Short mmCIF file of N, CA and C in Angstrom, two decimals:
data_model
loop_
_atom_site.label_atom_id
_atom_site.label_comp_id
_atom_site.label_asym_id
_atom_site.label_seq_id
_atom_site.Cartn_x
_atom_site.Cartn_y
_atom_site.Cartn_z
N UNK A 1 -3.00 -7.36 74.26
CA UNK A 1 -2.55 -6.61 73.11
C UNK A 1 -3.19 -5.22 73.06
N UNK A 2 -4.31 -5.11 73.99
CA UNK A 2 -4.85 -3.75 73.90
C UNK A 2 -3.94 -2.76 74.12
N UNK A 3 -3.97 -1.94 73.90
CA UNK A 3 -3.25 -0.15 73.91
C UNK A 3 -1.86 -0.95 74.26
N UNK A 4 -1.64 -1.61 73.51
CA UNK A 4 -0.19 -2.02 73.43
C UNK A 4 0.24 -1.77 71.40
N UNK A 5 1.54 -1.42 71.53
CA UNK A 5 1.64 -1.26 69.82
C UNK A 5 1.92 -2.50 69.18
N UNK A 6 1.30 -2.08 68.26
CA UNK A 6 0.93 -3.23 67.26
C UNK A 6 2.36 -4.10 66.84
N UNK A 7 2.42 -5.19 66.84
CA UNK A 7 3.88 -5.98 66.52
C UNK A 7 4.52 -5.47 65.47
N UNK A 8 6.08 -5.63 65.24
CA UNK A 8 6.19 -5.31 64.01
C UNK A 8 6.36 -6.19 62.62
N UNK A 9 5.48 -6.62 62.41
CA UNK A 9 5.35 -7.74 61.18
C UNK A 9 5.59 -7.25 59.88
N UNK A 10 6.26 -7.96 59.09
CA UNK A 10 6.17 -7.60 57.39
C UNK A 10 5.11 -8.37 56.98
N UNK A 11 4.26 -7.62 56.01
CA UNK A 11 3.10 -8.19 55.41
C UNK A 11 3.52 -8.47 53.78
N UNK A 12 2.55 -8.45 52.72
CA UNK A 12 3.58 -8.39 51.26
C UNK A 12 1.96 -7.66 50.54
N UNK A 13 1.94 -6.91 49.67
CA UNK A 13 0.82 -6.68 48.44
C UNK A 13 0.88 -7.85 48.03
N UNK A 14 -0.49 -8.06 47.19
CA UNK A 14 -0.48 -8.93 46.23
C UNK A 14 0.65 -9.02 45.21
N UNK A 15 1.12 -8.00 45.05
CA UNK A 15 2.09 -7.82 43.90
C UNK A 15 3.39 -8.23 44.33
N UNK A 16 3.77 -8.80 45.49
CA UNK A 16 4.85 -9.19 46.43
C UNK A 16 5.41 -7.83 46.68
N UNK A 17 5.43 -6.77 46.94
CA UNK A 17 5.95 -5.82 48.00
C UNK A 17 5.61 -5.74 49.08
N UNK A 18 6.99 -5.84 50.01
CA UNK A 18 6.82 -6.13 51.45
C UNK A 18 6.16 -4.55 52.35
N UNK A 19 5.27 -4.81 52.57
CA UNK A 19 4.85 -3.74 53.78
C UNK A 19 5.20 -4.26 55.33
N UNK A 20 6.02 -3.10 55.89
CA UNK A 20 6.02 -3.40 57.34
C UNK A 20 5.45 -2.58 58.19
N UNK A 21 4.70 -3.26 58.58
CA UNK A 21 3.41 -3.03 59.83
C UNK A 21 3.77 -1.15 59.91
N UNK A 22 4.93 -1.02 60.93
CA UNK A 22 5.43 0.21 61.31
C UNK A 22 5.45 1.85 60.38
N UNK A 23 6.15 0.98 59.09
CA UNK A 23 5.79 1.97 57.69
C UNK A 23 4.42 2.88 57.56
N UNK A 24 3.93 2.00 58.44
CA UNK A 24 1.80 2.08 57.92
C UNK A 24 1.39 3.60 59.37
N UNK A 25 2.42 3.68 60.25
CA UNK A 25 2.55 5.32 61.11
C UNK A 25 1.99 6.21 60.55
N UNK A 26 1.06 6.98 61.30
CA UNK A 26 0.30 8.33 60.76
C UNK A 26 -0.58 8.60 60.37
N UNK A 27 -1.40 7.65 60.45
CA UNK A 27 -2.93 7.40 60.30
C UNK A 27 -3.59 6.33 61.03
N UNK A 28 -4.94 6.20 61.98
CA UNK A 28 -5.85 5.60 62.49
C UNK A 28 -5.58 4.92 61.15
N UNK A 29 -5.57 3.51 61.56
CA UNK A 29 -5.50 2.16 60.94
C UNK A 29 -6.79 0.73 61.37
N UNK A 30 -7.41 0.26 60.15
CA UNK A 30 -8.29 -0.56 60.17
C UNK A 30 -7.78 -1.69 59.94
N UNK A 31 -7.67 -3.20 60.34
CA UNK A 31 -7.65 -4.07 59.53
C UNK A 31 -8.74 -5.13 59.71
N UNK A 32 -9.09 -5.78 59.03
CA UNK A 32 -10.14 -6.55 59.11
C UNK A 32 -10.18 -7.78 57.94
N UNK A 33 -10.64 -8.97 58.30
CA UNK A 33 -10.19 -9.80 57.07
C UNK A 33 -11.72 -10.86 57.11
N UNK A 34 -12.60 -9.65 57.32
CA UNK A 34 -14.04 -10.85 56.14
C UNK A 34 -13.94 -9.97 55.15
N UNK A 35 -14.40 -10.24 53.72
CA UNK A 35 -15.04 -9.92 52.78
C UNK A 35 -16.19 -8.85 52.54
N UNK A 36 -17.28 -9.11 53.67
CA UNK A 36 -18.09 -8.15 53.68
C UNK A 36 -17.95 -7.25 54.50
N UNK A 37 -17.55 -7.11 55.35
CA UNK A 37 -16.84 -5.38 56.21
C UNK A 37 -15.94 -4.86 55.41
N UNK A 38 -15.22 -5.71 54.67
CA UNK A 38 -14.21 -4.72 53.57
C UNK A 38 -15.15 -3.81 52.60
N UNK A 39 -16.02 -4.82 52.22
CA UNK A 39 -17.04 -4.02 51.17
C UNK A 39 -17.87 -2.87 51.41
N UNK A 40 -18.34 -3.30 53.06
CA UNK A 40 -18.84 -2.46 53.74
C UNK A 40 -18.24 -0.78 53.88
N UNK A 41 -16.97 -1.32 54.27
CA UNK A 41 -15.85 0.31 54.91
C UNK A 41 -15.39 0.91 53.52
N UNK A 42 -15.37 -0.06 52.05
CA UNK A 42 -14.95 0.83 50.93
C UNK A 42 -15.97 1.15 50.46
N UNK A 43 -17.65 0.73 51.06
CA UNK A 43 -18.54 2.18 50.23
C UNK A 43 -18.78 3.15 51.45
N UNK A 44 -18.15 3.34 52.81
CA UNK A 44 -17.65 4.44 53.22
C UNK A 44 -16.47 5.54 53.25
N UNK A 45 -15.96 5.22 52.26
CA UNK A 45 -14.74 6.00 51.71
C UNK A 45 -14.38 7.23 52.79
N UNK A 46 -15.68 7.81 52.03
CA UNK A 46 -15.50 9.11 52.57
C UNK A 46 -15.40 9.32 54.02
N UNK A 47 -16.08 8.80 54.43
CA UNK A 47 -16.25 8.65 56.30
C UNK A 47 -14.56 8.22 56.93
N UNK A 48 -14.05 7.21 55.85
CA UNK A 48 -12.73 6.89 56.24
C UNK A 48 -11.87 8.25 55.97
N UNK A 49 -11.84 8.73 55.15
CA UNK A 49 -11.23 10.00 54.97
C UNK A 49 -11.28 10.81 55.65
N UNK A 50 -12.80 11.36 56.18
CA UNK A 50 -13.26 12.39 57.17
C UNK A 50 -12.64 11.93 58.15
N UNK A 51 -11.52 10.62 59.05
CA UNK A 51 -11.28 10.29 60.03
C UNK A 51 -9.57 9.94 59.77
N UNK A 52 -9.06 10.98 58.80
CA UNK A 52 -7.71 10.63 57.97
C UNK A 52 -7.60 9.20 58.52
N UNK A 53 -8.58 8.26 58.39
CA UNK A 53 -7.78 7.02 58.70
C UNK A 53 -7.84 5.96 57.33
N UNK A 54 -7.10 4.48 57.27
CA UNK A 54 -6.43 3.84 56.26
C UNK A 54 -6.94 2.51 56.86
N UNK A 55 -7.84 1.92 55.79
CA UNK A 55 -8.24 0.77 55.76
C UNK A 55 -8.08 -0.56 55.11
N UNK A 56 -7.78 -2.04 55.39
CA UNK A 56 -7.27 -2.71 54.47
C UNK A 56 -7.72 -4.43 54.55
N UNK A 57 -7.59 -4.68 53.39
CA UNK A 57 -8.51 -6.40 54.22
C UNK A 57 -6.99 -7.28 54.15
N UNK A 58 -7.05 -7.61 55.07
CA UNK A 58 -6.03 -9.07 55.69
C UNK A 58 -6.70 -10.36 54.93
N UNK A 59 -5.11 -10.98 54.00
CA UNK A 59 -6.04 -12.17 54.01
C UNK A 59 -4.42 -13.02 53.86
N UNK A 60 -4.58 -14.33 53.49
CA UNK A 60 -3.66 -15.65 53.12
C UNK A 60 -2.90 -15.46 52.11
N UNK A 61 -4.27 -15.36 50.98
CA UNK A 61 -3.75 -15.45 49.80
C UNK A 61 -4.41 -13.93 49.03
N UNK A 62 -4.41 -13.95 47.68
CA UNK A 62 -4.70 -12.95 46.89
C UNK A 62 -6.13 -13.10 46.52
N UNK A 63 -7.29 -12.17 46.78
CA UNK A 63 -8.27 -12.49 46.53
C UNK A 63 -9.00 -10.98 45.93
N UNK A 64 -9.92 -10.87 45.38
CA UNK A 64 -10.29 -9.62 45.05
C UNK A 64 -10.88 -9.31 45.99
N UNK A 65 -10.32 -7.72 46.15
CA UNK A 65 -10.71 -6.63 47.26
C UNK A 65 -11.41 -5.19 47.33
N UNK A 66 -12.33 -4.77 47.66
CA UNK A 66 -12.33 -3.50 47.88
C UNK A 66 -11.75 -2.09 48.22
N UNK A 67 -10.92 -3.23 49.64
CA UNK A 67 -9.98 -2.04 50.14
C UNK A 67 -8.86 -2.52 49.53
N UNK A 68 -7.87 -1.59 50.03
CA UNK A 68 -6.18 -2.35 49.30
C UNK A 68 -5.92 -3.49 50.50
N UNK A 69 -5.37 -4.64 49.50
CA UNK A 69 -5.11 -5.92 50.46
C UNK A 69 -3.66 -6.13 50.52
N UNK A 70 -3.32 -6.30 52.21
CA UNK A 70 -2.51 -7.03 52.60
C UNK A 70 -2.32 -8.45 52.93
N UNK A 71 -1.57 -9.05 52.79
CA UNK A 71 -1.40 -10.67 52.31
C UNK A 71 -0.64 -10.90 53.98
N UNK A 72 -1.10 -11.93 54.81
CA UNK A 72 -0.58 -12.56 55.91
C UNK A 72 -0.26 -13.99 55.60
N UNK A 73 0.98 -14.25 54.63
CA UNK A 73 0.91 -15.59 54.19
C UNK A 73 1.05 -16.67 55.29
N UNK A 74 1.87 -16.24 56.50
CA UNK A 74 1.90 -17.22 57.46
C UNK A 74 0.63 -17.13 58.09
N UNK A 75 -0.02 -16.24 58.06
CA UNK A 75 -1.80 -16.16 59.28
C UNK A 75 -1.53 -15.80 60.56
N UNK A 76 -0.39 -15.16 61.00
CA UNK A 76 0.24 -14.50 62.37
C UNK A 76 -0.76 -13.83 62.53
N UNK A 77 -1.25 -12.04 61.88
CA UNK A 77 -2.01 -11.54 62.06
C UNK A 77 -3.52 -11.77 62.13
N UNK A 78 -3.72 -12.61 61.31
CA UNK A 78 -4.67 -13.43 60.76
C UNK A 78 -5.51 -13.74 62.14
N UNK A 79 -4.70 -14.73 62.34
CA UNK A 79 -5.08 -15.28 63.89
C UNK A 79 -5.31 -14.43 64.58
N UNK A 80 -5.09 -13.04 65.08
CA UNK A 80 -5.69 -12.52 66.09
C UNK A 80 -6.96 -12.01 66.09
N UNK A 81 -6.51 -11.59 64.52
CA UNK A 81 -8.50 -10.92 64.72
C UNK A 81 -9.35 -11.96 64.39
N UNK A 82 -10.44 -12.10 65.12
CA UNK A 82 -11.27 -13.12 65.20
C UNK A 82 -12.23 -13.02 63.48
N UNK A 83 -13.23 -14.22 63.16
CA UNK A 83 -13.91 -13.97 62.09
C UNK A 83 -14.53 -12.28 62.57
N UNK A 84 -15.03 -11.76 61.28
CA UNK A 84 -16.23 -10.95 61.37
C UNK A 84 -15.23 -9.58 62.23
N UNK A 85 -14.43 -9.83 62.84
CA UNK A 85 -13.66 -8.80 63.72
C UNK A 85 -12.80 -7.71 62.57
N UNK A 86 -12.29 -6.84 64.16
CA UNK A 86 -11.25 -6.10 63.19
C UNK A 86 -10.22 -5.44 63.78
N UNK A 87 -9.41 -4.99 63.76
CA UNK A 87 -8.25 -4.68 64.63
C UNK A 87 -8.48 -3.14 64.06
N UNK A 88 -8.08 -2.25 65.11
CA UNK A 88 -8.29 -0.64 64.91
C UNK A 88 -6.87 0.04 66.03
N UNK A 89 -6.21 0.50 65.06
CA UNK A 89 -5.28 1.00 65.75
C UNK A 89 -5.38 3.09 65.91
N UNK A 90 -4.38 3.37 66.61
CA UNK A 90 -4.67 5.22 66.42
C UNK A 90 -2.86 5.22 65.24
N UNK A 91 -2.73 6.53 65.52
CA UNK A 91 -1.66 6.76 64.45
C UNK A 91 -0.46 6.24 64.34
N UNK A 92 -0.09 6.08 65.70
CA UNK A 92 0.79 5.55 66.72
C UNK A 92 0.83 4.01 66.21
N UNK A 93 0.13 2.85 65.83
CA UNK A 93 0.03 1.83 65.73
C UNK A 93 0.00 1.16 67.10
N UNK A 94 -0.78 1.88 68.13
CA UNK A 94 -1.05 1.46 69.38
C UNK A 94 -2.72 1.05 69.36
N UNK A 95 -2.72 -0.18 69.52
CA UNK A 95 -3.70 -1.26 69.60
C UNK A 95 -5.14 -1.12 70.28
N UNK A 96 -6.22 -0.02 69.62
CA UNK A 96 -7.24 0.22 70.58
C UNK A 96 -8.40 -0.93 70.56
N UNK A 97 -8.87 -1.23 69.44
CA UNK A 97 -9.69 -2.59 69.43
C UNK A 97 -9.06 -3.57 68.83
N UNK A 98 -9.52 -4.62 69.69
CA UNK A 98 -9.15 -6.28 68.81
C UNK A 98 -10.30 -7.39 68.53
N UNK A 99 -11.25 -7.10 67.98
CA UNK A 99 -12.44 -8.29 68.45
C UNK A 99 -13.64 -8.21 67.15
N UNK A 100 -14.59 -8.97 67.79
CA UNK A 100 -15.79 -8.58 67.16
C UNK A 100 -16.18 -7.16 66.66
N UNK A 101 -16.63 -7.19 65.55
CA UNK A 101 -17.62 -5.72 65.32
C UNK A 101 -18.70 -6.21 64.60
N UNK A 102 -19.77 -5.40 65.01
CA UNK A 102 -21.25 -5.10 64.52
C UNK A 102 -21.02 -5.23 62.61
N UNK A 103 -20.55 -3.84 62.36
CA UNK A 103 -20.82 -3.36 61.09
C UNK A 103 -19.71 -2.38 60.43
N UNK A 104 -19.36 -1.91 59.63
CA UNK A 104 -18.66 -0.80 59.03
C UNK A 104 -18.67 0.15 60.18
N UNK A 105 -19.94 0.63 60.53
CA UNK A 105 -20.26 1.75 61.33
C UNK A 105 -19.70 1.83 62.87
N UNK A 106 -19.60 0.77 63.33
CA UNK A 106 -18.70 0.37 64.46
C UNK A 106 -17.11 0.23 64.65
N UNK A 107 -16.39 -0.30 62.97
CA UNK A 107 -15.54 0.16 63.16
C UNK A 107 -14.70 1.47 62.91
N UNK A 108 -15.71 2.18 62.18
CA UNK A 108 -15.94 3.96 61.69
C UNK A 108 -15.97 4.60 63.51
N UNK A 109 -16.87 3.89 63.92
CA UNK A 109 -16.76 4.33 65.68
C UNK A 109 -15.81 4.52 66.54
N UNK A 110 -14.96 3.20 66.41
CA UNK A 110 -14.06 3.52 66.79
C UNK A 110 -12.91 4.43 66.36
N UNK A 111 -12.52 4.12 64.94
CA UNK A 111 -11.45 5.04 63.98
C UNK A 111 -11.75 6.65 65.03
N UNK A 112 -13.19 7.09 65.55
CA UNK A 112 -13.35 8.39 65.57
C UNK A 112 -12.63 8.29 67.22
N UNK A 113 -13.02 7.42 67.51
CA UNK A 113 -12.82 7.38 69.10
C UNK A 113 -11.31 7.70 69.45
N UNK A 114 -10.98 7.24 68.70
CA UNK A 114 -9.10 6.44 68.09
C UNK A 114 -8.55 8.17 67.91
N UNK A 115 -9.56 8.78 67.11
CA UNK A 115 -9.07 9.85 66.36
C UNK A 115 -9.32 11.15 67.52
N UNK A 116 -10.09 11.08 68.27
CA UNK A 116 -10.33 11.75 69.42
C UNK A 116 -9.42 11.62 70.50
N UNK A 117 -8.63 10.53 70.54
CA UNK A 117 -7.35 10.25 71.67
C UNK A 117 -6.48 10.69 71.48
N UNK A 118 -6.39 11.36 70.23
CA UNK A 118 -5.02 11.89 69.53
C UNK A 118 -4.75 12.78 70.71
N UNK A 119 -3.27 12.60 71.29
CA UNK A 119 -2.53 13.93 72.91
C UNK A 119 -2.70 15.31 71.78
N UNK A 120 -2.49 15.11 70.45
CA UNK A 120 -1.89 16.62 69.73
C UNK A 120 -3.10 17.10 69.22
N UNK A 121 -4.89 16.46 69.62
CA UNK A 121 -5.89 16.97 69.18
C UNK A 121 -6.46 17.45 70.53
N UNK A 122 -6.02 16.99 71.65
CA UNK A 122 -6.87 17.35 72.70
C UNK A 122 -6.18 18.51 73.78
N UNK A 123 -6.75 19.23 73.86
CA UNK A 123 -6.03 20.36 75.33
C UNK A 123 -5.87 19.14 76.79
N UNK A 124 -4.41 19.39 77.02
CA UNK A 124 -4.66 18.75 78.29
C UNK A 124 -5.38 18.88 79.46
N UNK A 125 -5.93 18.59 80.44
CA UNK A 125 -7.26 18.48 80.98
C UNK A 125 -6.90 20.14 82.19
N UNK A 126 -5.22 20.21 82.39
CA UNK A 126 -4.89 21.33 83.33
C UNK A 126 -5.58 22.56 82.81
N UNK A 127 -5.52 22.38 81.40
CA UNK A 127 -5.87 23.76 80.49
C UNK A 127 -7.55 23.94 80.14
N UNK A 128 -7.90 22.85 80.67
CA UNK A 128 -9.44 23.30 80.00
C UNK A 128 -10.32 23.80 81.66
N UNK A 129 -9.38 23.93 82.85
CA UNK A 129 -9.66 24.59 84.25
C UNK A 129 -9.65 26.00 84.14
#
């Protein structure tokens, strides 16, 4: 699933509006579904901002959240990211991490890494000769 794009799944808000995966285009994308990395990445707000990227906790059911929550009532998505993990996409919804992470700060790491791959942020390599 790595640097492959992200499936296109409908998710729902708590409030039952359907989000589809694809809609979510144009921003480095976080998802992650423990409790405490959510808590973690929404008292980095700002850091998420400084990286225009969009963060959100995955869960089953409706539970109180930090970040804004998306609902995986079947657990499709669910299932891939492991406990404690987090899925980090670039703007594209092309799939750069899938796994374990450390801390907030790791997946802030990547978001930048993500955000550094951008083709329309970087000179192509002919031009920097």
């Amino acid at each position: 699933m790595l640097r492959q794009p992200l499936p296109p799944l409908s998710l729902r808000t708590p409030e039952g509006a359907k989000v589809y995966l694809p809609d979510l285009k144009g921003k480095p994308l976080a998802l992650v579904r423990d409790l405490g990395l959510a808590q973690a990445l929404a008292r980095r707000r700002a850091d998420l901002q400084a990286v225009n990227a969009q963060a959100y906790l995955l869960a089953q059911k409706p539970i109180p959240s930090p970040l804004p929550l998306l609902l995986d009532p079947k657990g499709t998505l669910l299932a891939a990211i492991p406990p404690g993990g987090a899925l980090v996409t670039d703007a594209h919804l092309e799939v750069y991490h899938l796994g374990p992470v450390r801390d907030a700060e790791e997946v802030l790491d990547w978001l930048r890494f993500v955000e550094a791959q951008c083709p329309e942020c970087v000179l192509p390599e002919a031009e920097w000769i």
